Amino acid sequence: SDLTVIDIDNDSYADRIYVGDVGGQVWRMDFSDLGSANIQSNVLADVGNTKHRRFFYAPSVSLSRAGGKEFVSVSVGTGDRTNPLNTTNEDAFYSFRDFDIEPGIPAAGIAEINVASEVYDATANDAGSSDPTTKATAQQLLDQSKGWVVYLGAGEKSLSKLVSFDGMLMATTFEPVGDTQNIDPCTFTSNGRLYMMNIKDAQPIEILSDGSENSAGLTSNKRSQDLSGTGIPSQPILIFPKEGEQVQIMVDKQIIDLVNQKIHTVFWHGQ
């Protein structure tokens, strides 16, 4: 995939890269000087290729905190962009937790995340259940996990970069409809969706008419909303108007939602 390059210690120098590949692996690369050969690469997670899950787009990276722990959320979606009309694929969104947030390789090394046993299946949205026992169990499992996964429906695939914004993870998907093997590829029917989830636990997020966010009482199918466009939708785009308190969430040329802006510019001067 494309690279996500970050400055983990905020010293104005890039020192880490996250990148996915078409073999279902997400890599972490640490360096202190790109001009030298001192670049150390480690597999952060491997989703396995039995389902042919492939990462074509750069991971979305953000600093998060949950269960009393701070970590880097590395969020990616799978989907084969070389075969978008496939209807038998089984793809997913993943958000991995990298707890080694200090720059450089830790003394104990970087242990590859065991996706089968260390990544919580958040598809059913048990973390948002109205049953207290179910909710508490889900939260405990999430706190012990190294990330979460949300599985998509048959034929649905992630064909754009995920976007992290203010604790929210946004993504679009593409799903062909009907017999895609015997039709004109220029006239096929498809569904496009926009997903909005809490980056910590994958709970659905809806944007209310006043721009506020809500997750209470939402079932798993509320993670996404249908898009009106045709073809493969773009990644979500955030527009920050020069005047106004709300951020525009756009896909292609369509404004989907207006969400309240929690970050404000502050000016000060010294005496």
mmCIF file of N, CA and C in Angstrom, residues 96-167:
data_model
loop_
_atom_site.group_PDB
_atom_site.id
_atom_site.type_symbol
_atom_site.label_atom_id
_atom_site.label_comp_id
_atom_site.label_asym_id
_atom_site.label_seq_id
_atom_site.Cartn_x
_atom_site.Cartn_y
_atom_site.Cartn_z
ATOM 1 N N PHE A 96 -5.710 -2.148 14.587
ATOM 2 C CA PHE A 96 -4.714 -2.790 15.442
ATOM 3 C C PHE A 96 -4.187 -1.787 16.468
ATOM 4 N N ARG A 97 -3.805 -2.313 17.638
ATOM 5 C CA ARG A 97 -3.278 -1.472 18.709
ATOM 6 C C ARG A 97 -1.783 -1.737 18.871
ATOM 7 N N ASP A 98 -1.003 -0.722 18.597
ATOM 8 C CA ASP A 98 0.448 -0.800 18.773
ATOM 9 C C ASP A 98 0.782 -0.088 20.079
ATOM 10 N N PHE A 99 1.093 -0.873 21.127
ATOM 11 C CA PHE A 99 1.324 -0.313 22.450
ATOM 12 C C PHE A 99 2.737 0.238 22.627
ATOM 13 N N ASP A 100 3.631 -0.065 21.705
ATOM 14 C CA ASP A 100 5.007 0.435 21.798
ATOM 15 C C ASP A 100 5.076 1.794 21.115
ATOM 16 N N ILE A 101 4.706 2.833 21.861
ATOM 17 C CA ILE A 101 4.581 4.145 21.244
ATOM 18 C C ILE A 101 5.859 4.973 21.308
ATOM 19 N N GLU A 102 6.837 4.549 22.094
ATOM 20 C CA GLU A 102 8.097 5.289 22.133
ATOM 21 C C GLU A 102 8.866 5.065 20.837
ATOM 22 N N PRO A 103 9.649 6.046 20.393
ATOM 23 C CA PRO A 103 10.397 5.882 19.147
ATOM 24 C C PRO A 103 11.431 4.774 19.250
ATOM 25 N N GLY A 104 11.641 4.091 18.140
ATOM 26 C CA GLY A 104 12.627 3.018 18.097
ATOM 27 C C GLY A 104 12.059 1.678 18.505
ATOM 28 N N ILE A 105 12.837 0.629 18.242
ATOM 29 C CA ILE A 105 12.439 -0.733 18.584
ATOM 30 C C ILE A 105 12.622 -0.953 20.082
ATOM 31 N N PRO A 106 11.608 -1.423 20.799
ATOM 32 C CA PRO A 106 11.775 -1.689 22.229
ATOM 33 C C PRO A 106 12.767 -2.820 22.464
ATOM 34 N N ALA A 107 13.358 -2.846 23.669
ATOM 35 C CA ALA A 107 14.387 -3.848 23.983
ATOM 36 C C ALA A 107 13.875 -5.268 23.801
ATOM 37 N N ALA A 108 12.584 -5.478 24.103
ATOM 38 C CA ALA A 108 12.016 -6.819 23.980
ATOM 39 C C ALA A 108 11.585 -7.144 22.556
ATOM 40 N N GLY A 109 11.771 -6.199 21.644
ATOM 41 C CA GLY A 109 11.359 -6.423 20.264
ATOM 42 C C GLY A 109 9.869 -6.161 20.078
ATOM 43 N N ILE A 110 9.389 -6.352 18.872
ATOM 44 C CA ILE A 110 7.977 -6.155 18.536
ATOM 45 C C ILE A 110 7.349 -7.503 18.245
ATOM 46 N N ALA A 111 6.389 -7.882 19.060
ATOM 47 C CA ALA A 111 5.710 -9.164 18.873
ATOM 48 C C ALA A 111 4.573 -8.995 17.882
ATOM 49 N N GLU A 112 4.534 -9.871 16.900
ATOM 50 C CA GLU A 112 3.457 -9.825 15.906
ATOM 51 C C GLU A 112 2.113 -10.129 16.561
ATOM 52 N N ILE A 113 1.103 -9.324 16.252
ATOM 53 C CA ILE A 113 -0.228 -9.532 16.801
ATOM 54 C C ILE A 113 -0.834 -10.801 16.226
ATOM 55 N N ASN A 114 -1.298 -11.673 17.128
ATOM 56 C CA ASN A 114 -1.988 -12.886 16.697
ATOM 57 C C ASN A 114 -3.443 -12.509 16.422
ATOM 58 N N VAL A 115 -3.790 -12.357 15.148
ATOM 59 C CA VAL A 115 -5.111 -11.849 14.781
ATOM 60 C C VAL A 115 -6.213 -12.792 15.248
ATOM 61 N N ALA A 116 -5.951 -14.087 15.197
ATOM 62 C CA ALA A 116 -6.990 -15.057 15.561
ATOM 63 C C ALA A 116 -7.351 -14.999 17.035
ATOM 64 N N SER A 117 -6.363 -14.731 17.911
ATOM 65 C CA SER A 117 -6.617 -14.806 19.352
ATOM 66 C C SER A 117 -6.518 -13.470 20.077
ATOM 67 N N GLU A 118 -5.885 -12.460 19.468
ATOM 68 C CA GLU A 118 -5.646 -11.199 20.175
ATOM 69 C C GLU A 118 -6.435 -10.020 19.618
ATOM 70 N N VAL A 119 -7.214 -10.259 18.567
ATOM 71 C CA VAL A 119 -8.023 -9.199 17.964
ATOM 72 C C VAL A 119 -9.495 -9.514 18.208
ATOM 73 N N TYR A 120 -10.200 -8.567 18.803
ATOM 74 C CA TYR A 120 -11.590 -8.767 19.209
ATOM 75 C C TYR A 120 -12.537 -8.619 18.007
ATOM 76 N N ASP A 121 -13.469 -9.551 17.860
ATOM 77 C CA ASP A 121 -14.472 -9.480 16.800
ATOM 78 C C ASP A 121 -15.603 -8.562 17.257
ATOM 79 N N ALA A 122 -15.616 -7.343 16.727
ATOM 80 C CA ALA A 122 -16.598 -6.333 17.133
ATOM 81 C C ALA A 122 -17.784 -6.243 16.191
ATOM 82 N N THR A 123 -17.908 -7.192 15.270
ATOM 83 C CA THR A 123 -18.923 -7.107 14.228
ATOM 84 C C THR A 123 -20.331 -6.952 14.792
ATOM 85 N N ALA A 124 -20.660 -7.707 15.829
ATOM 86 C CA ALA A 124 -22.014 -7.723 16.377
ATOM 87 C C ALA A 124 -22.324 -6.520 17.256
ATOM 88 N N ASN A 125 -21.324 -5.679 17.535
ATOM 89 C CA ASN A 125 -21.489 -4.497 18.390
ATOM 90 C C ASN A 125 -21.958 -4.853 19.796
ATOM 91 N N ASP A 126 -21.371 -5.888 20.370
ATOM 92 C CA ASP A 126 -21.700 -6.231 21.761
ATOM 93 C C ASP A 126 -21.290 -5.125 22.724
ATOM 94 N N ALA A 127 -20.292 -4.334 22.360
ATOM 95 C CA ALA A 127 -19.861 -3.231 23.219
ATOM 96 C C ALA A 127 -20.941 -2.170 23.363
ATOM 97 N N GLY A 128 -21.893 -2.156 22.432
ATOM 98 C CA GLY A 128 -22.999 -1.213 22.503
ATOM 99 C C GLY A 128 -24.312 -1.868 22.879
ATOM 100 N N SER A 129 -24.231 -3.092 23.407
ATOM 101 C CA SER A 129 -25.442 -3.840 23.751
ATOM 102 C C SER A 129 -26.212 -3.164 24.890
ATOM 103 N N SER A 130 -27.543 -3.311 24.859
ATOM 104 C CA SER A 130 -28.383 -2.802 25.942
ATOM 105 C C SER A 130 -28.376 -3.730 27.145
ATOM 106 N N ASP A 131 -27.825 -4.944 26.971
ATOM 107 C CA ASP A 131 -27.713 -5.890 28.079
ATOM 108 C C ASP A 131 -26.419 -5.608 28.838
ATOM 109 N N PRO A 132 -26.494 -5.279 30.132
ATOM 110 C CA PRO A 132 -25.295 -4.893 30.885
ATOM 111 C C PRO A 132 -24.217 -5.967 30.908
ATOM 112 N N THR A 133 -24.621 -7.236 31.021
ATOM 113 C CA THR A 133 -23.635 -8.318 31.084
ATOM 114 C C THR A 133 -22.893 -8.459 29.766
ATOM 115 N N THR A 134 -23.642 -8.428 28.666
ATOM 116 C CA THR A 134 -23.029 -8.525 27.335
ATOM 117 C C THR A 134 -22.075 -7.361 27.095
ATOM 118 N N LYS A 135 -22.507 -6.176 27.471
ATOM 119 C CA LYS A 135 -21.688 -4.976 27.282
ATOM 120 C C LYS A 135 -20.413 -5.040 28.113
ATOM 121 N N ALA A 136 -20.530 -5.462 29.378
ATOM 122 C CA ALA A 136 -19.367 -5.532 30.259
ATOM 123 C C ALA A 136 -18.364 -6.568 29.774
ATOM 124 N N THR A 137 -18.872 -7.716 29.319
ATOM 125 C CA THR A 137 -17.985 -8.766 28.800
ATOM 126 C C THR A 137 -17.238 -8.281 27.576
ATOM 127 N N ALA A 138 -17.965 -7.616 26.680
ATOM 128 C CA ALA A 138 -17.331 -7.091 25.471
ATOM 129 C C ALA A 138 -16.249 -6.077 25.815
ATOM 130 N N GLN A 139 -16.536 -5.203 26.768
ATOM 131 C CA GLN A 139 -15.563 -4.185 27.142
ATOM 132 C C GLN A 139 -14.314 -4.806 27.754
ATOM 133 N N GLN A 140 -14.508 -5.849 28.553
ATOM 134 C CA GLN A 140 -13.366 -6.536 29.149
ATOM 135 C C GLN A 140 -12.495 -7.179 28.075
ATOM 136 N N LEU A 141 -13.127 -7.813 27.100
ATOM 137 C CA LEU A 141 -12.372 -8.438 26.012
ATOM 138 C C LEU A 141 -11.641 -7.391 25.175
ATOM 139 N N LEU A 142 -12.296 -6.261 24.943
ATOM 140 C CA LEU A 142 -11.645 -5.188 24.190
ATOM 141 C C LEU A 142 -10.424 -4.656 24.924
ATOM 142 N N ASP A 143 -10.554 -4.475 26.239
ATOM 143 C CA ASP A 143 -9.441 -3.947 27.029
ATOM 144 C C ASP A 143 -8.243 -4.894 27.031
ATOM 145 N N GLN A 144 -8.506 -6.191 26.845
ATOM 146 C CA GLN A 144 -7.438 -7.187 26.835
ATOM 147 C C GLN A 144 -6.895 -7.442 25.425
ATOM 148 N N SER A 145 -7.508 -6.854 24.446
ATOM 149 C CA SER A 145 -7.174 -7.170 23.061
ATOM 150 C C SER A 145 -6.055 -6.281 22.519
ATOM 151 N N LYS A 146 -5.618 -6.612 21.324
ATOM 152 C CA LYS A 146 -4.661 -5.792 20.599
ATOM 153 C C LYS A 146 -5.298 -5.229 19.335
ATOM 154 N N GLY A 147 -6.617 -4.995 19.433
ATOM 155 C CA GLY A 147 -7.331 -4.406 18.313
ATOM 156 C C GLY A 147 -8.681 -5.055 18.103
ATOM 157 N N TRP A 148 -9.379 -4.611 17.069
ATOM 158 C CA TRP A 148 -10.681 -5.182 16.748
ATOM 159 C C TRP A 148 -10.832 -5.369 15.243
ATOM 160 N N VAL A 149 -11.826 -6.184 14.882
ATOM 161 C CA VAL A 149 -12.149 -6.420 13.477
ATOM 162 C C VAL A 149 -13.653 -6.338 13.303
ATOM 163 N N VAL A 150 -14.085 -5.760 12.192
ATOM 164 C CA VAL A 150 -15.494 -5.756 11.786
ATOM 165 C C VAL A 150 -15.564 -6.361 10.394
ATOM 166 N N TYR A 151 -16.269 -7.479 10.283
ATOM 167 C CA TYR A 151 -16.366 -8.168 9.002
ATOM 168 C C TYR A 151 -17.462 -7.555 8.136
ATOM 169 N N LEU A 152 -17.178 -7.436 6.846
ATOM 170 C CA LEU A 152 -18.130 -6.884 5.890
ATOM 171 C C LEU A 152 -18.965 -7.999 5.276
ATOM 172 N N GLY A 153 -20.046 -7.616 4.606
ATOM 173 C CA GLY A 153 -20.908 -8.595 3.961
ATOM 174 C C GLY A 153 -20.249 -9.185 2.723
ATOM 175 N N ALA A 154 -20.781 -10.299 2.253
ATOM 176 C CA ALA A 154 -20.243 -10.963 1.060
ATOM 177 C C ALA A 154 -20.279 -10.004 -0.126
ATOM 178 N N GLY A 155 -19.151 -9.886 -0.807
ATOM 179 C CA GLY A 155 -19.058 -9.007 -1.957
ATOM 180 C C GLY A 155 -18.688 -7.572 -1.621
ATOM 181 N N GLU A 156 -18.859 -7.159 -0.369
ATOM 182 C CA GLU A 156 -18.544 -5.793 0.034
ATOM 183 C C GLU A 156 -17.045 -5.678 0.312
ATOM 184 N N LYS A 157 -16.458 -4.576 -0.108
ATOM 185 C CA LYS A 157 -15.008 -4.443 0.034
ATOM 186 C C LYS A 157 -14.614 -2.985 0.269
ATOM 187 N N SER A 158 -13.508 -2.801 0.963
ATOM 188 C CA SER A 158 -12.970 -1.473 1.227
ATOM 189 C C SER A 158 -12.012 -1.106 0.100
ATOM 190 N N LEU A 159 -12.369 -0.070 -0.658
ATOM 191 C CA LEU A 159 -11.558 0.331 -1.808
ATOM 192 C C LEU A 159 -11.134 1.794 -1.722
ATOM 193 N N SER A 160 -10.911 2.258 -0.494
ATOM 194 C CA SER A 160 -10.363 3.605 -0.289
ATOM 195 C C SER A 160 -9.714 3.649 1.088
ATOM 196 N N LYS A 161 -8.972 4.700 1.340
ATOM 197 C CA LYS A 161 -8.297 4.841 2.622
ATOM 198 C C LYS A 161 -9.296 5.179 3.718
ATOM 199 N N LEU A 162 -9.085 4.600 4.911
ATOM 200 C CA LEU A 162 -9.876 4.957 6.082
ATOM 201 C C LEU A 162 -9.391 6.301 6.615
ATOM 202 N N VAL A 163 -10.283 7.017 7.316
ATOM 203 C CA VAL A 163 -9.960 8.332 7.850
ATOM 204 C C VAL A 163 -10.261 8.359 9.348
ATOM 205 N N SER A 164 -9.270 8.729 10.159
ATOM 206 C CA SER A 164 -9.448 8.890 11.603
ATOM 207 C C SER A 164 -9.630 10.370 11.908
ATOM 208 N N PHE A 165 -10.658 10.684 12.708
ATOM 209 C CA PHE A 165 -10.918 12.076 13.040
ATOM 210 C C PHE A 165 -11.596 12.165 14.402
ATOM 211 N N ASP A 166 -10.926 12.760 15.366
ATOM 212 C CA ASP A 166 -11.512 13.080 16.658
ATOM 213 C C ASP A 166 -12.194 11.872 17.306
ATOM 214 N N GLY A 167 -11.485 10.733 17.337
ATOM 215 C CA GLY A 167 -12.020 9.525 17.956
ATOM 216 C C GLY A 167 -12.962 8.729 17.086
#
